[in-house]
């Protein structure tokens, strides 16, 4: 009788222990509903953010242009694949040139290729109108006089002159950029300006650019 009671007790204890282990395993395998929902929501938001960023084409950019002997400041607006840009330029000045400045405005096509939401490549191509203004000083000898010591000193008449011209042409500007934070990016590029739609060295201006790009869509 004692043996029978002992056997019944052992079976009952083992059954209860097995039930506890099973319950613990079940609860261990099933995550908390609140945590599961939060993780799922976060994952979905990250995926949506990644998808949205990779499709962003519109942006506002500010460029510093490293001109030979001068500099330029540019601003550009890309709306989807349409690009508008404008820049002010200051060129090299050496005597007798006192001012060498200009501006240009362009319209064209824009495309941005994203790589893992961190790096991107910009390709810009379009038509531009550029206008330059030059100021220089001329001098003309109008006479002279001889000092008591016999030294002749010429006398000059100085005149300030100015010229300006403008022409249409093309521009090409690729850039590579790095996304710093939520579309705020820094980008370096190179630009070719072709005046009068000619492609010889006398009608090409090229220079590096560096600037900030604010991306949205």
mmCIF file of C-alpha atoms in Angstrom:
data_model
loop_
_atom_site.group_PDB
_atom_site.id
_atom_site.type_symbol
_atom_site.label_atom_id
_atom_site.label_comp_id
_atom_site.label_asym_id
_atom_site.label_seq_id
_atom_site.Cartn_x
_atom_site.Cartn_y
_atom_site.Cartn_z
ATOM 1 C CA UNK A 1 0.000 0.000 0.000
ATOM 2 C CA UNK A 2 2.849 2.363 0.876
ATOM 3 C CA UNK A 3 4.546 1.563 -2.431
ATOM 4 C CA UNK A 4 1.350 2.340 -4.313
ATOM 5 C CA UNK A 5 0.958 5.694 -2.560
ATOM 6 C CA UNK A 6 4.624 6.518 -3.296
ATOM 7 C CA UNK A 7 4.198 5.733 -6.991
ATOM 8 C CA UNK A 8 1.052 7.906 -7.200
ATOM 9 C CA UNK A 9 2.876 10.779 -5.461
ATOM 10 C CA UNK A 10 5.850 10.563 -7.832
ATOM 11 C CA UNK A 11 3.636 10.568 -10.940
ATOM 12 C CA UNK A 12 1.634 13.529 -9.623
ATOM 13 C CA UNK A 13 4.792 15.520 -8.830
ATOM 14 C CA UNK A 14 6.349 14.808 -12.229
ATOM 15 C CA UNK A 15 3.162 15.860 -14.002
ATOM 16 C CA UNK A 16 2.993 19.142 -12.120
ATOM 17 C CA UNK A 17 6.685 19.854 -12.812
ATOM 18 C CA UNK A 18 6.262 19.093 -16.522
ATOM 19 C CA UNK A 19 3.322 21.487 -16.704
ATOM 20 C CA UNK A 20 5.400 24.269 -15.109
ATOM 21 C CA UNK A 21 8.280 23.703 -17.560
ATOM 22 C CA UNK A 22 5.906 23.705 -20.534
ATOM 23 C CA UNK A 23 4.253 26.918 -19.339
ATOM 24 C CA UNK A 24 7.638 28.579 -18.863
ATOM 25 C CA UNK A 25 8.794 27.553 -22.346
ATOM 26 C CA UNK A 26 5.590 28.808 -23.920
ATOM 27 C CA UNK A 27 5.862 32.183 -22.194
ATOM 28 C CA UNK A 28 9.562 32.373 -23.013
ATOM 29 C CA UNK A 29 8.930 31.824 -26.718
ATOM 30 C CA UNK A 30 6.085 34.339 -27.000
ATOM 31 C CA UNK A 31 7.292 37.965 -26.566
ATOM 32 C CA UNK A 32 5.336 40.543 -24.653
ATOM 33 C CA UNK A 33 2.564 41.921 -26.868
ATOM 34 C CA UNK A 34 3.448 45.574 -26.161
ATOM 35 C CA UNK A 35 7.147 45.062 -26.889
ATOM 36 C CA UNK A 36 6.318 43.094 -30.023
ATOM 37 C CA UNK A 37 4.069 45.861 -31.333
ATOM 38 C CA UNK A 38 6.679 48.532 -30.574
ATOM 39 C CA UNK A 39 9.429 46.577 -32.339
ATOM 40 C CA UNK A 40 7.186 45.956 -35.327
ATOM 41 C CA UNK A 41 6.234 49.649 -35.500
ATOM 42 C CA UNK A 42 9.873 50.746 -35.228
ATOM 43 C CA UNK A 43 10.914 48.309 -37.949
ATOM 44 C CA UNK A 44 8.124 49.532 -40.210
ATOM 45 C CA UNK A 45 9.062 53.176 -39.609
ATOM 46 C CA UNK A 46 12.723 52.504 -40.376
ATOM 47 C CA UNK A 47 11.770 50.678 -43.547
ATOM 48 C CA UNK A 48 9.437 53.483 -44.608
ATOM 49 C CA UNK A 49 12.072 56.128 -43.840
ATOM 50 C CA UNK A 50 14.646 54.207 -45.871
ATOM 51 C CA UNK A 51 12.234 53.858 -48.773
ATOM 52 C CA UNK A 52 11.256 57.534 -48.687
ATOM 53 C CA UNK A 53 14.853 58.766 -48.500
ATOM 54 C CA UNK A 54 15.913 56.647 -51.448
ATOM 55 C CA UNK A 55 13.213 58.286 -53.571
ATOM 56 C CA UNK A 56 13.971 61.892 -52.641
ATOM 57 C CA UNK A 57 14.974 64.081 -55.588
ATOM 58 C CA UNK A 58 13.919 67.591 -54.540
ATOM 59 C CA UNK A 59 16.467 69.755 -52.736
ATOM 60 C CA UNK A 60 17.844 73.205 -52.043
ATOM 61 C CA UNK A 61 21.594 73.627 -52.300
ATOM 62 C CA UNK A 62 24.202 76.307 -51.611
ATOM 63 C CA UNK A 63 27.589 76.043 -53.341
ATOM 64 C CA UNK A 64 30.979 77.668 -53.043
ATOM 65 C CA UNK A 65 32.685 77.678 -56.439
ATOM 66 C CA UNK A 66 36.476 77.534 -56.647
ATOM 67 C CA UNK A 67 37.083 79.723 -59.700
ATOM 68 C CA UNK A 68 40.551 80.236 -61.109
ATOM 69 C CA UNK A 69 41.707 83.503 -59.545
ATOM 70 C CA UNK A 70 38.330 84.177 -57.942
ATOM 71 C CA UNK A 71 35.248 82.577 -56.434
ATOM 72 C CA UNK A 72 31.539 82.061 -56.943
ATOM 73 C CA UNK A 73 28.483 81.633 -54.733
ATOM 74 C CA UNK A 74 25.623 79.569 -56.082
ATOM 75 C CA UNK A 75 22.125 78.534 -55.105
ATOM 76 C CA UNK A 76 20.111 75.768 -56.744
ATOM 77 C CA UNK A 77 16.582 74.440 -56.455
ATOM 78 C CA UNK A 78 15.694 70.959 -57.671
ATOM 79 C CA UNK A 79 11.994 70.116 -57.858
ATOM 80 C CA UNK A 80 11.725 66.435 -58.709
ATOM 81 C CA UNK A 81 13.818 66.301 -61.910
ATOM 82 C CA UNK A 82 13.629 70.001 -62.813
ATOM 83 C CA UNK A 83 16.606 72.161 -61.840
ATOM 84 C CA UNK A 84 16.971 75.939 -61.484
ATOM 85 C CA UNK A 85 20.234 77.564 -60.405
ATOM 86 C CA UNK A 86 21.767 80.990 -60.010
ATOM 87 C CA UNK A 87 25.249 82.148 -59.062
ATOM 88 C CA UNK A 88 27.317 85.272 -58.535
ATOM 89 C CA UNK A 89 30.955 85.197 -59.618
ATOM 90 C CA UNK A 90 34.024 87.302 -58.995
ATOM 91 C CA UNK A 91 37.022 86.781 -61.255
ATOM 92 C CA UNK A 92 40.679 87.693 -61.085
ATOM 93 C CA UNK A 93 41.582 91.394 -61.096
ATOM 94 C CA UNK A 94 45.016 92.673 -62.070
ATOM 95 C CA UNK A 95 46.033 96.142 -63.144
ATOM 96 C CA UNK A 96 44.548 97.753 -65.176
ATOM 97 C CA UNK A 97 41.397 95.641 -64.465
ATOM 98 C CA UNK A 98 39.552 96.928 -61.394
ATOM 99 C CA UNK A 99 36.419 94.765 -61.553
ATOM 100 C CA UNK A 100 35.729 91.353 -63.047
ATOM 101 C CA UNK A 101 32.321 90.108 -61.952
ATOM 102 C CA UNK A 102 29.331 88.292 -63.350
ATOM 103 C CA UNK A 103 26.283 86.150 -62.782
ATOM 104 C CA UNK A 104 24.600 83.242 -64.494
ATOM 105 C CA UNK A 105 21.235 81.554 -64.367
ATOM 106 C CA UNK A 106 20.431 78.063 -65.579
ATOM 107 C CA UNK A 107 17.592 75.623 -66.101
ATOM 108 C CA UNK A 108 17.940 71.928 -66.715
ATOM 109 C CA UNK A 109 17.422 68.332 -65.665
ATOM 110 C CA UNK A 110 18.396 66.759 -62.362
ATOM 111 C CA UNK A 111 18.685 63.177 -61.141
ATOM 112 C CA UNK A 112 19.830 61.829 -57.767
ATOM 113 C CA UNK A 113 20.896 58.222 -57.192
ATOM 114 C CA UNK A 114 20.978 57.053 -53.560
ATOM 115 C CA UNK A 115 23.232 54.349 -52.158
ATOM 116 C CA UNK A 116 22.057 52.881 -48.810
ATOM 117 C CA UNK A 117 20.592 56.217 -47.700
ATOM 118 C CA UNK A 118 24.073 57.480 -46.879
ATOM 119 C CA UNK A 119 25.745 58.373 -50.158
ATOM 120 C CA UNK A 120 24.235 59.849 -53.287
ATOM 121 C CA UNK A 121 25.264 60.942 -56.759
ATOM 122 C CA UNK A 122 23.771 63.999 -58.448
ATOM 123 C CA UNK A 123 23.778 64.544 -62.195
ATOM 124 C CA UNK A 124 22.811 68.022 -63.447
ATOM 125 C CA UNK A 125 22.651 69.124 -67.075
ATOM 126 C CA UNK A 126 21.094 72.208 -68.610
ATOM 127 C CA UNK A 127 21.161 75.517 -70.459
ATOM 128 C CA UNK A 128 22.625 78.661 -68.908
ATOM 129 C CA UNK A 129 22.856 82.371 -69.567
ATOM 130 C CA UNK A 130 25.983 84.101 -68.271
ATOM 131 C CA UNK A 131 26.692 87.814 -68.016
ATOM 132 C CA UNK A 132 30.065 89.406 -67.202
ATOM 133 C CA UNK A 133 31.114 92.972 -66.470
ATOM 134 C CA UNK A 134 34.654 94.349 -66.688
ATOM 135 C CA UNK A 135 36.004 97.640 -65.411
ATOM 136 C CA UNK A 136 39.500 98.839 -66.192
ATOM 137 C CA UNK A 137 41.558 101.993 -66.166
ATOM 138 C CA UNK A 138 43.341 103.426 -69.203
ATOM 139 C CA UNK A 139 45.958 106.119 -69.222
ATOM 140 C CA UNK A 140 47.013 108.433 -72.012
ATOM 141 C CA UNK A 141 49.994 110.727 -71.993
ATOM 142 C CA UNK A 142 48.825 114.299 -72.424
ATOM 143 C CA UNK A 143 52.105 116.115 -72.025
ATOM 144 C CA UNK A 144 54.862 116.639 -69.529
ATOM 145 C CA UNK A 145 57.344 119.051 -68.120
ATOM 146 C CA UNK A 146 61.031 119.310 -67.397
ATOM 147 C CA UNK A 147 62.246 119.982 -63.906
ATOM 148 C CA UNK A 148 64.994 122.548 -63.193
ATOM 149 C CA UNK A 149 67.395 119.634 -62.867
ATOM 150 C CA UNK A 150 66.629 118.568 -66.415
ATOM 151 C CA UNK A 151 64.410 115.540 -65.653
ATOM 152 C CA UNK A 152 61.401 115.137 -67.892
ATOM 153 C CA UNK A 153 58.206 114.099 -66.090
ATOM 154 C CA UNK A 154 55.334 112.898 -68.310
ATOM 155 C CA UNK A 155 51.734 113.774 -67.495
ATOM 156 C CA UNK A 156 48.876 111.277 -67.993
ATOM 157 C CA UNK A 157 45.133 111.412 -68.250
ATOM 158 C CA UNK A 158 43.409 108.440 -66.585
ATOM 159 C CA UNK A 159 40.046 107.206 -67.775
ATOM 160 C CA UNK A 160 37.799 104.509 -66.282
ATOM 161 C CA UNK A 161 36.253 102.188 -68.852
ATOM 162 C CA UNK A 162 33.720 99.367 -68.556
ATOM 163 C CA UNK A 163 32.500 96.594 -70.816
ATOM 164 C CA UNK A 164 29.895 93.869 -70.448
ATOM 165 C CA UNK A 165 28.723 90.910 -72.450
ATOM 166 C CA UNK A 166 26.458 87.906 -72.132
ATOM 167 C CA UNK A 167 25.849 84.639 -73.927
ATOM 168 C CA UNK A 168 23.957 81.378 -73.738
ATOM 169 C CA UNK A 169 25.574 78.009 -73.282
ATOM 170 C CA UNK A 170 25.454 74.663 -71.502
ATOM 171 C CA UNK A 171 26.456 73.391 -68.083
ATOM 172 C CA UNK A 172 27.224 69.930 -66.695
ATOM 173 C CA UNK A 173 27.678 69.368 -62.968
ATOM 174 C CA UNK A 174 28.051 65.961 -61.273
ATOM 175 C CA UNK A 175 28.242 65.810 -57.467
ATOM 176 C CA UNK A 176 28.812 63.209 -54.785
ATOM 177 C CA UNK A 177 27.198 63.778 -51.401
ATOM 178 C CA UNK A 178 26.966 62.363 -47.893
ATOM 179 C CA UNK A 179 23.728 62.422 -45.909
ATOM 180 C CA UNK A 180 24.610 63.836 -42.488
ATOM 181 C CA UNK A 181 21.198 63.832 -40.801
ATOM 182 C CA UNK A 182 17.704 63.404 -42.232
ATOM 183 C CA UNK A 183 18.486 64.848 -45.646
ATOM 184 C CA UNK A 184 20.944 67.537 -44.527
ATOM 185 C CA UNK A 185 23.937 66.702 -46.692
ATOM 186 C CA UNK A 186 27.337 67.930 -47.786
ATOM 187 C CA UNK A 187 28.360 67.511 -51.411
ATOM 188 C CA UNK A 188 31.453 68.056 -53.541
ATOM 189 C CA UNK A 189 31.313 68.330 -57.298
ATOM 190 C CA UNK A 190 32.794 69.599 -60.520
ATOM 191 C CA UNK A 191 31.169 71.885 -63.065
ATOM 192 C CA UNK A 192 31.785 72.589 -66.730
ATOM 193 C CA UNK A 193 30.391 75.771 -68.301
ATOM 194 C CA UNK A 194 30.273 75.928 -72.101
ATOM 195 C CA UNK A 195 29.700 79.411 -73.523
ATOM 196 C CA UNK A 196 28.033 79.956 -76.912
ATOM 197 C CA UNK A 197 27.435 76.167 -77.128
ATOM 198 C CA UNK A 198 31.069 75.686 -78.164
ATOM 199 C CA UNK A 199 33.321 72.995 -76.770
ATOM 200 C CA UNK A 200 36.849 74.233 -77.465
ATOM 201 C CA UNK A 201 39.163 75.285 -74.637
ATOM 202 C CA UNK A 202 38.513 78.998 -75.248
ATOM 203 C CA UNK A 203 34.817 78.547 -74.435
ATOM 204 C CA UNK A 204 35.010 76.165 -71.462
ATOM 205 C CA UNK A 205 35.188 77.132 -67.818
ATOM 206 C CA UNK A 206 35.590 74.374 -65.229
ATOM 207 C CA UNK A 207 35.910 74.410 -61.453
ATOM 208 C CA UNK A 208 35.275 72.480 -58.240
ATOM 209 C CA UNK A 209 32.242 73.095 -56.037
ATOM 210 C CA UNK A 210 31.540 72.399 -52.375
ATOM 211 C CA UNK A 211 28.279 73.000 -50.579
ATOM 212 C CA UNK A 212 25.311 72.026 -48.447
ATOM 213 C CA UNK A 213 22.218 70.284 -49.789
ATOM 214 C CA UNK A 214 18.877 70.142 -47.989
ATOM 215 C CA UNK A 215 16.899 67.215 -49.390
ATOM 216 C CA UNK A 216 13.137 66.806 -49.218
ATOM 217 C CA UNK A 217 10.314 65.471 -51.347
#
